[in-house]
mmCIF file with all atom_site columns, C-alpha atoms in Angstrom:
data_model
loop_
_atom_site.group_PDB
_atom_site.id
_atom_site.type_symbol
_atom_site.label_atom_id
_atom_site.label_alt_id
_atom_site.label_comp_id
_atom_site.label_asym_id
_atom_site.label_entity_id
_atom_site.label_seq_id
_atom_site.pdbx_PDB_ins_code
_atom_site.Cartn_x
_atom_site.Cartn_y
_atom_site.Cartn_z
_atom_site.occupancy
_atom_site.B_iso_or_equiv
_atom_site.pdbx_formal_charge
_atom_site.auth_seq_id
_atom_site.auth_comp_id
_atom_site.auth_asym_id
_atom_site.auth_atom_id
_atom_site.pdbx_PDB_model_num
ATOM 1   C CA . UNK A 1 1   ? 0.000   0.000   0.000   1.00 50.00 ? 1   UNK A CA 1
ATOM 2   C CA . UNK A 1 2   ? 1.576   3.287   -1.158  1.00 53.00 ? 2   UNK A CA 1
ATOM 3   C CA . UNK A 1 3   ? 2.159   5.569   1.483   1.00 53.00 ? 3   UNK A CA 1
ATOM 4   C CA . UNK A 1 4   ? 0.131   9.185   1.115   1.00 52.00 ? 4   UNK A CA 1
ATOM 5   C CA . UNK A 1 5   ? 3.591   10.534  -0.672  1.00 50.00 ? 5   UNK A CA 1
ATOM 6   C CA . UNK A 1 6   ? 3.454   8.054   -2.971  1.00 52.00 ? 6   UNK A CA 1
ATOM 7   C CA . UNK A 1 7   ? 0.287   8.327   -3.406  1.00 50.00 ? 7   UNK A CA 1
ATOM 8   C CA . UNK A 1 8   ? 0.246   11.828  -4.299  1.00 51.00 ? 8   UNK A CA 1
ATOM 9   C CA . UNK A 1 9   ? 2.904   11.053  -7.127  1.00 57.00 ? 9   UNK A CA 1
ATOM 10  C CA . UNK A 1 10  ? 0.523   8.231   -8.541  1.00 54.00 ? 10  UNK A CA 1
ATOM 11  C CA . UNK A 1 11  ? -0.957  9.369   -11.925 1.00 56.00 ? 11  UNK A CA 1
ATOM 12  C CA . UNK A 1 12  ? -4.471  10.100  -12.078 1.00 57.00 ? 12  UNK A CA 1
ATOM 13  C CA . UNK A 1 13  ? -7.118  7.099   -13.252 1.00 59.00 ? 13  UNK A CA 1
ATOM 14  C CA . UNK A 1 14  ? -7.421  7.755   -16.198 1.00 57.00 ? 14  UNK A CA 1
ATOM 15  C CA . UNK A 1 15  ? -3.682  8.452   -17.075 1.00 56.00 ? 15  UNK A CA 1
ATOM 16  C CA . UNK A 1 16  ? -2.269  4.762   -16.335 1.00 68.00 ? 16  UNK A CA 1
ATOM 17  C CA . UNK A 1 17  ? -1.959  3.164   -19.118 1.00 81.00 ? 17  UNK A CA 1
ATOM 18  C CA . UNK A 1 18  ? -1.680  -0.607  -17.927 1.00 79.00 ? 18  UNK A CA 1
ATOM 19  C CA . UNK A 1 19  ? 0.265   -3.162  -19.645 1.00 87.00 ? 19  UNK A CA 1
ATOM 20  C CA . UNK A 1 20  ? -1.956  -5.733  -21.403 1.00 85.00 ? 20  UNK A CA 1
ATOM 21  C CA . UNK A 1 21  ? -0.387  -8.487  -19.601 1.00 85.00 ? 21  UNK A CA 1
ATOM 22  C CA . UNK A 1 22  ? -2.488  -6.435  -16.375 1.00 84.00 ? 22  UNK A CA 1
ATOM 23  C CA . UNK A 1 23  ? -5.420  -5.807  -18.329 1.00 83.00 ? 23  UNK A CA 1
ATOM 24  C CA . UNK A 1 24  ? -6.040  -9.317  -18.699 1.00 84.00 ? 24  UNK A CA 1
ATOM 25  C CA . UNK A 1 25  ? -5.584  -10.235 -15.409 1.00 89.00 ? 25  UNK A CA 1
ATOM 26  C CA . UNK A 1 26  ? -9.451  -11.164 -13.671 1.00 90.00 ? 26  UNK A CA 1
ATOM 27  C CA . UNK A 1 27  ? -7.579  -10.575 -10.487 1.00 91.00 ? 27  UNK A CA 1
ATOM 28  C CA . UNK A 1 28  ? -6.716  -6.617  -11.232 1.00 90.00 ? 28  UNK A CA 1
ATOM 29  C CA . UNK A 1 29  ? -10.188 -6.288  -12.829 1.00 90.00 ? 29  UNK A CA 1
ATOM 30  C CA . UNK A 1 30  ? -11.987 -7.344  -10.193 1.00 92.00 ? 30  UNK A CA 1
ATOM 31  C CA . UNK A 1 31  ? -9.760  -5.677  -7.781  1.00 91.00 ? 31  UNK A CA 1
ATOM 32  C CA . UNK A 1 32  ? -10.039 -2.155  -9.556  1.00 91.00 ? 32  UNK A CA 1
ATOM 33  C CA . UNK A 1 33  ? -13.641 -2.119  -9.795  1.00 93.00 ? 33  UNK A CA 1
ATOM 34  C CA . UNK A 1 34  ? -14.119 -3.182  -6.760  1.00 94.00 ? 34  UNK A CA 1
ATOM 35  C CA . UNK A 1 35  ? -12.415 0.145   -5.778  1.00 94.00 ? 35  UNK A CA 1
ATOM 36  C CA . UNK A 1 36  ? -14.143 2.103   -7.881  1.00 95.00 ? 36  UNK A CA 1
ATOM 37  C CA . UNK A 1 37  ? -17.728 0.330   -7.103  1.00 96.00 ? 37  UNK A CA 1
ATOM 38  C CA . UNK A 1 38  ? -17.186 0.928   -3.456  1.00 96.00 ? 38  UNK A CA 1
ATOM 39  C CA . UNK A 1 39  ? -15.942 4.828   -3.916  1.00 96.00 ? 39  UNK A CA 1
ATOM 40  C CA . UNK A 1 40  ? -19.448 5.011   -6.097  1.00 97.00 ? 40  UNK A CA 1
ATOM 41  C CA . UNK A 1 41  ? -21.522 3.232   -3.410  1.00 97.00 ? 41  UNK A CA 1
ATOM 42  C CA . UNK A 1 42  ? -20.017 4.909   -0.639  1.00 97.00 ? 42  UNK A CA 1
ATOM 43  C CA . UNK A 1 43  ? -20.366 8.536   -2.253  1.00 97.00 ? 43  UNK A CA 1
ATOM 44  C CA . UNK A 1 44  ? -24.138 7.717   -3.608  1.00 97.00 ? 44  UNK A CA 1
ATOM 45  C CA . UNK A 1 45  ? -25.405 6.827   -0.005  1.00 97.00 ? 45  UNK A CA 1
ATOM 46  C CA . UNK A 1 46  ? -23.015 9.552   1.552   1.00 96.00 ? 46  UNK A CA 1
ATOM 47  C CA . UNK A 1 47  ? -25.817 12.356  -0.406  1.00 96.00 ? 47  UNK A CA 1
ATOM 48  C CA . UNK A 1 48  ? -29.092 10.468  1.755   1.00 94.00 ? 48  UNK A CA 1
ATOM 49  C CA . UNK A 1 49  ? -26.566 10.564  4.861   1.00 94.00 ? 49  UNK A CA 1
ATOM 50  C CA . UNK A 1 50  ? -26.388 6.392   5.128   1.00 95.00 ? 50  UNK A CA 1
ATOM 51  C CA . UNK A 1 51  ? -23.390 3.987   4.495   1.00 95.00 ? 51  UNK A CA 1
ATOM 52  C CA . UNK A 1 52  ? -23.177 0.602   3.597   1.00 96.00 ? 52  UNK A CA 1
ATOM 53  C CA . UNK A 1 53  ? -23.541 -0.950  6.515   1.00 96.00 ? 53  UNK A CA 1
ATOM 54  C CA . UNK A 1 54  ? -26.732 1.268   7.722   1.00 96.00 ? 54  UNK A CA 1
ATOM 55  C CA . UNK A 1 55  ? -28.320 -1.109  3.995   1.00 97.00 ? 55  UNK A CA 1
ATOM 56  C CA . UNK A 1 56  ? -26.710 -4.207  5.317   1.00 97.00 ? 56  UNK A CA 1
ATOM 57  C CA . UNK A 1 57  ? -28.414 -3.956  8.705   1.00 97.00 ? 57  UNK A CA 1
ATOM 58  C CA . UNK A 1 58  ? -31.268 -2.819  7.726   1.00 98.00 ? 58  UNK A CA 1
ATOM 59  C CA . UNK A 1 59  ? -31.947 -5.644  4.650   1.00 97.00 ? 59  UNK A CA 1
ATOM 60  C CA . UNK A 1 60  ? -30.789 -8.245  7.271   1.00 97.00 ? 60  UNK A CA 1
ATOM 61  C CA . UNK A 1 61  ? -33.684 -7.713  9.551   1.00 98.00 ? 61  UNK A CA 1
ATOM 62  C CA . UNK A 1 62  ? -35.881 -6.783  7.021   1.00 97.00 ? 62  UNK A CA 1
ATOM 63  C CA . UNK A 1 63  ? -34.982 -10.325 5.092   1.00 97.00 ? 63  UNK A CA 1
ATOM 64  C CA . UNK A 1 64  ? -34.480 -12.055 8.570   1.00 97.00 ? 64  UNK A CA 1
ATOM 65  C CA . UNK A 1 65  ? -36.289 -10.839 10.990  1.00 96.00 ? 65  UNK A CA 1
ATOM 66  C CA . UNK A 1 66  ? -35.319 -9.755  14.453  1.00 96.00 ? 66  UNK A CA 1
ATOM 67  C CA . UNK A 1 67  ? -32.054 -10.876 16.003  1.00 94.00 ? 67  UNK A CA 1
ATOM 68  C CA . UNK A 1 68  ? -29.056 -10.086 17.942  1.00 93.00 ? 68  UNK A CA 1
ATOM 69  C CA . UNK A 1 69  ? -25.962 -8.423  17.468  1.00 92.00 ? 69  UNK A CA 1
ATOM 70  C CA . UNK A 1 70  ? -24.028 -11.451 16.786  1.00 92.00 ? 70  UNK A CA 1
ATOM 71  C CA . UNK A 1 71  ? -26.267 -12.759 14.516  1.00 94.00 ? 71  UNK A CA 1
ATOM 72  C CA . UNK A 1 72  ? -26.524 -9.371  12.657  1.00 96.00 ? 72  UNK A CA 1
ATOM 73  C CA . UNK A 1 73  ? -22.835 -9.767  12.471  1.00 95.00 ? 73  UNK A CA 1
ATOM 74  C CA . UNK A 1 74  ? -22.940 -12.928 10.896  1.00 94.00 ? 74  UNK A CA 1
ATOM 75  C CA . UNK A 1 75  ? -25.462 -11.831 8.227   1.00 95.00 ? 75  UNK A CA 1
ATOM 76  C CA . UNK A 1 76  ? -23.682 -8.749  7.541   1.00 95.00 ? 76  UNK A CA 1
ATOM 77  C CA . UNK A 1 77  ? -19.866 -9.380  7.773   1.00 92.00 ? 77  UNK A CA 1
ATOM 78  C CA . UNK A 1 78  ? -20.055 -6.576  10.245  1.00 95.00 ? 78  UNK A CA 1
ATOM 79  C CA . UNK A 1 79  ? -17.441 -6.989  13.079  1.00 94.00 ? 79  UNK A CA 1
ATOM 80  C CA . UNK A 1 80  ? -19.507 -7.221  16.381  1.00 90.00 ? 80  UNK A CA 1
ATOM 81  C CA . UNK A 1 81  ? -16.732 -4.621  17.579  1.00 90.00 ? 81  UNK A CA 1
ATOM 82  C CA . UNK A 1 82  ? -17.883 -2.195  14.803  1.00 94.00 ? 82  UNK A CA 1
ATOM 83  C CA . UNK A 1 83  ? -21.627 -3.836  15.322  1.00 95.00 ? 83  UNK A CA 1
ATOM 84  C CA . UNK A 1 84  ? -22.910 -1.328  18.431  1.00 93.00 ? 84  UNK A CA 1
ATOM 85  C CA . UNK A 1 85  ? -21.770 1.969   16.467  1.00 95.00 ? 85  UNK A CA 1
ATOM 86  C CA . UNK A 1 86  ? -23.609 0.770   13.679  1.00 96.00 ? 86  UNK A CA 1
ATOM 87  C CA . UNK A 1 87  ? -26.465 -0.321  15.542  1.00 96.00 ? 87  UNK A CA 1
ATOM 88  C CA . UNK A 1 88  ? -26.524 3.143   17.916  1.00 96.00 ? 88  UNK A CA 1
ATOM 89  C CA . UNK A 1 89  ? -26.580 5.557   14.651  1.00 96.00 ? 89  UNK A CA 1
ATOM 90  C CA . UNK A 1 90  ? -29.285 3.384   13.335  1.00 97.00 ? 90  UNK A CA 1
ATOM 91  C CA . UNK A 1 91  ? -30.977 4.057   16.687  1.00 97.00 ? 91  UNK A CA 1
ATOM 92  C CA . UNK A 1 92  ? -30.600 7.642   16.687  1.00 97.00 ? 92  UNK A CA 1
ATOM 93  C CA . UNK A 1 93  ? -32.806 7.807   13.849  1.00 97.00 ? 93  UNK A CA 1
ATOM 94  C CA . UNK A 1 94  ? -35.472 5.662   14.626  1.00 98.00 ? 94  UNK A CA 1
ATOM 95  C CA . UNK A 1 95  ? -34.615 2.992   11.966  1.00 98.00 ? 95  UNK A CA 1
ATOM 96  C CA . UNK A 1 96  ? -34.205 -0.180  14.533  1.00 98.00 ? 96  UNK A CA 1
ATOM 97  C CA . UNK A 1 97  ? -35.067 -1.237  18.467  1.00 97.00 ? 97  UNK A CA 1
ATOM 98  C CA . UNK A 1 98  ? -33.182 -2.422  21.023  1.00 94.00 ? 98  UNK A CA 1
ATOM 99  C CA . UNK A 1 99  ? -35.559 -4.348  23.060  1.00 93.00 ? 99  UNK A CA 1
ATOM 100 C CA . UNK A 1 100 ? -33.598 -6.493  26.096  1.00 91.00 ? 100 UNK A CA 1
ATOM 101 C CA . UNK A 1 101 ? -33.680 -10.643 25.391  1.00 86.00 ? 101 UNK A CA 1
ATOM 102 C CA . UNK A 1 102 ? -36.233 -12.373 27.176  1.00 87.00 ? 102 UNK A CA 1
ATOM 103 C CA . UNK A 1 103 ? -34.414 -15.451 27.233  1.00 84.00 ? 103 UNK A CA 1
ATOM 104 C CA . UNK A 1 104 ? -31.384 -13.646 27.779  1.00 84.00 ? 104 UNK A CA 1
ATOM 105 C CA . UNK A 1 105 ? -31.504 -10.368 29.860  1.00 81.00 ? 105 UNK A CA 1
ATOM 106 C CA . UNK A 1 106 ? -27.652 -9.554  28.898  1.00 84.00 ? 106 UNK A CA 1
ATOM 107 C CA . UNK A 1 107 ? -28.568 -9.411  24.848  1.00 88.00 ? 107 UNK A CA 1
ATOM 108 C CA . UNK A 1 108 ? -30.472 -7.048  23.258  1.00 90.00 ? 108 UNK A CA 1
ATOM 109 C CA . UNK A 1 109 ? -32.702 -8.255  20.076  1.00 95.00 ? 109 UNK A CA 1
ATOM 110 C CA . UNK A 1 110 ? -32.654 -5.688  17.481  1.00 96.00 ? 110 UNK A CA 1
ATOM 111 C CA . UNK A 1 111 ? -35.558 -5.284  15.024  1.00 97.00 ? 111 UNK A CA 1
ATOM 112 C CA . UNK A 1 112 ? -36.397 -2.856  12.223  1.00 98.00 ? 112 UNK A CA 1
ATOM 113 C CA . UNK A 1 113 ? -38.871 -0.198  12.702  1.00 98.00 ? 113 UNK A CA 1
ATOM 114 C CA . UNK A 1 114 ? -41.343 1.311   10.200  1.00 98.00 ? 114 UNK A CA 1
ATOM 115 C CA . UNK A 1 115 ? -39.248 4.265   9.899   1.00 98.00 ? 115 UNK A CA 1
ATOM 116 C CA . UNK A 1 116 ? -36.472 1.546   9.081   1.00 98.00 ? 116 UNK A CA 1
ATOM 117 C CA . UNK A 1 117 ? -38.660 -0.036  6.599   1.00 98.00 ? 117 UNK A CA 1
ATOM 118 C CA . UNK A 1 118 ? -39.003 3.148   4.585   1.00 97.00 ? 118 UNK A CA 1
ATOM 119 C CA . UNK A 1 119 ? -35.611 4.227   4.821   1.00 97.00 ? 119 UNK A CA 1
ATOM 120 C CA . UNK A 1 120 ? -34.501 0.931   3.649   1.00 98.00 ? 120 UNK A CA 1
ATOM 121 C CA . UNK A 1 121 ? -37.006 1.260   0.314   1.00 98.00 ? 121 UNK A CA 1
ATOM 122 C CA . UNK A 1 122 ? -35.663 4.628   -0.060  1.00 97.00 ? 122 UNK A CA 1
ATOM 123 C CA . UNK A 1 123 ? -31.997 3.356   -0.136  1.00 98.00 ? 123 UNK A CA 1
ATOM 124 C CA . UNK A 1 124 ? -32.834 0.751   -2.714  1.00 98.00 ? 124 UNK A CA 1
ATOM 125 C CA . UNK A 1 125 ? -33.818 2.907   -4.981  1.00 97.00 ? 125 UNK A CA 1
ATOM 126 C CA . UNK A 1 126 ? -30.656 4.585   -4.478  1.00 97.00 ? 126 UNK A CA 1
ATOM 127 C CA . UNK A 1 127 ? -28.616 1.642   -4.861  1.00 97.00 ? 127 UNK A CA 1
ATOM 128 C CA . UNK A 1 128 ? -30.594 0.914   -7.742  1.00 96.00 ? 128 UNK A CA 1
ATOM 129 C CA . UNK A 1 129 ? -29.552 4.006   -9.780  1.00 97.00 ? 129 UNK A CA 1
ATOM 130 C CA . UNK A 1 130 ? -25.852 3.410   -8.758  1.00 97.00 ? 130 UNK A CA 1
ATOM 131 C CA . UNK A 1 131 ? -26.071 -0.063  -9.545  1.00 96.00 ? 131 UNK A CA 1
ATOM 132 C CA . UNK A 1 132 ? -27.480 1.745   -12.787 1.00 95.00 ? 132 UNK A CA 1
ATOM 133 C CA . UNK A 1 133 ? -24.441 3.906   -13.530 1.00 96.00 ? 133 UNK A CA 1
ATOM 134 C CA . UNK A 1 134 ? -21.928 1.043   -12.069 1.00 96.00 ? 134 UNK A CA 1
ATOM 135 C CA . UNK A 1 135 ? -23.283 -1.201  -14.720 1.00 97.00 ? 135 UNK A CA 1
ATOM 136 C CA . UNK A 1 136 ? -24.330 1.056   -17.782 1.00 96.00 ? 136 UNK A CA 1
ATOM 137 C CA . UNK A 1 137 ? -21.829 -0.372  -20.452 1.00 96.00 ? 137 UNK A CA 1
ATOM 138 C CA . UNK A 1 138 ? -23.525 -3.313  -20.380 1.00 97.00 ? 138 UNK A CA 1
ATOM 139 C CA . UNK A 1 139 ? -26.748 -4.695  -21.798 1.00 97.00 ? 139 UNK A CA 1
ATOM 140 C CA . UNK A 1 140 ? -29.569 -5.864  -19.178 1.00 94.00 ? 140 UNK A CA 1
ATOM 141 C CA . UNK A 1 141 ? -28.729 -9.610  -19.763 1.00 96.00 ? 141 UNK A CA 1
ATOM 142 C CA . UNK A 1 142 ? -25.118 -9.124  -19.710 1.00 97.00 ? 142 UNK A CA 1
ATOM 143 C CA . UNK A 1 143 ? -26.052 -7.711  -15.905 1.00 96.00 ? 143 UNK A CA 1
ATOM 144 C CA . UNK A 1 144 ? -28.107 -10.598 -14.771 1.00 95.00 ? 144 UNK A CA 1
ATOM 145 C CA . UNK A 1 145 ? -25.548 -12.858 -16.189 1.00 97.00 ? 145 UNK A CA 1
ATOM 146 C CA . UNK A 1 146 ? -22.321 -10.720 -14.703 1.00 95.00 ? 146 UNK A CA 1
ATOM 147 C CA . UNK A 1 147 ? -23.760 -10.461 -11.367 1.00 94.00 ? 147 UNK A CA 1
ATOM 148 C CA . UNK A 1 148 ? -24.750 -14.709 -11.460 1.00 95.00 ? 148 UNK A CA 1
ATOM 149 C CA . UNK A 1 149 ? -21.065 -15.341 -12.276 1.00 94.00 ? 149 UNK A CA 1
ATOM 150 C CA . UNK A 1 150 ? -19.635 -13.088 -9.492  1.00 93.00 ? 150 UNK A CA 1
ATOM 151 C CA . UNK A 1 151 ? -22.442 -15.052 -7.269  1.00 93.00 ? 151 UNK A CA 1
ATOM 152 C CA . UNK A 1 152 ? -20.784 -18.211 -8.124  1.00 93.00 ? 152 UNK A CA 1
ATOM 153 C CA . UNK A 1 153 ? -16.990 -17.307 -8.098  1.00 92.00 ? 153 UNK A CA 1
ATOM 154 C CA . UNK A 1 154 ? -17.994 -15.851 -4.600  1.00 90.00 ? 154 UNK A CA 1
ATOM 155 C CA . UNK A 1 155 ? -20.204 -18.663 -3.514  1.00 90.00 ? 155 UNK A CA 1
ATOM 156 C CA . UNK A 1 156 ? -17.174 -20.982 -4.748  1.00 91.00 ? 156 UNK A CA 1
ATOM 157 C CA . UNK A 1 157 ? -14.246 -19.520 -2.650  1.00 90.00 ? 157 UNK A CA 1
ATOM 158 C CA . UNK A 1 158 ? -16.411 -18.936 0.586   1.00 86.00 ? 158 UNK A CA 1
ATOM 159 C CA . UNK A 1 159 ? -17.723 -22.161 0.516   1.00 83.00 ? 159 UNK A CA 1
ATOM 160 C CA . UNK A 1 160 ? -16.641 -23.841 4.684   1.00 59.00 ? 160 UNK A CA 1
ATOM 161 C CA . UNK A 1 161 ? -14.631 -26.992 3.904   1.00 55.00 ? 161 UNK A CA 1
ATOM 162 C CA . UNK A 1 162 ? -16.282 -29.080 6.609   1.00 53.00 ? 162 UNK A CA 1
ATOM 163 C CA . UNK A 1 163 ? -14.171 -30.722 9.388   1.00 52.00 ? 163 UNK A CA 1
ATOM 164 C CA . UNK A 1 164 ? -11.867 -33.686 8.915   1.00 53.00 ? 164 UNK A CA 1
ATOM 165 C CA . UNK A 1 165 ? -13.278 -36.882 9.948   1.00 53.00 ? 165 UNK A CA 1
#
């Protein structure tokens, strides 16, 4: 990772002119999109004052249903660390509850509130327009068939090898 010197002597985007033997690389594609998919994502929700992990929450319980911290952190890939500041700005506005556990007095169960519910619809329409510019070189079917194959090469190399007998 450059250091912010370097990284002020980098040239511009759209002044490197990448060997081929780069261009052709899935790893460095994916990698370079990726960046540039999260800076549009992140920037997109930034104008509606969310972030990406006020949507993850907030389709988790919607898709899920109620549950706790640690389960929202396994739905989400949200550290549980990172979990409660997530979970208290999300509070602040009225989007989710913390009600205490009945079977467990020490957990809180967290569940989306109608206010939550709208915000959420509002921030898929969001993402939807992003997702719009993100993907506007290519042609509707070449989307449903570029986001299936990123599903699968995902889906492949998260896959749990289960325990040796």
């Amino acid at each position: 990772m450059p250091s912010r010197a370097e990284a002020a002597d980098m040239p511009a985007d759209d002044e490197i002119e990448a060997p081929e033997r780069l261009r052709r690389r899935a790893s460095r594609l994916l990698s370079q999109m990726s960046v540039r998919s999260d800076r549009l994502i992140t920037d997109g929700l930034a104008r509606v004052d969310a972030r990406k992990w006020h949507y993850a929450v907030l389709a988790s319980l919607q898709e899920y249903g109620p549950g706790s911290q640690a389960t929202l952190s396994r739905h989400t890939g949200i550290y549980r660390s990172d979990m409660v500041g997530v979970l208290n700005e999300l509070a602040e506005r009225d989007l989710v509850e913390r009600t205490p556990d009945p079977g467990d007095r020490r957990r809180n169960v967290i569940t989306i509130t109608e206010q939550g519910r709208r915000h959420l619809h509002r921030l898929d329409e969001v993402l939807d327009d992003l997702h719009e510019e993100l993907l506007a070189p290519l042609l509707p079917e070449e989307r449903d068939q570029f986001v299936r194959m990123l599903r699968r090469l995902l889906d492949h190399h998260t896959q749990r090898t289960p325990p040796a007998p």
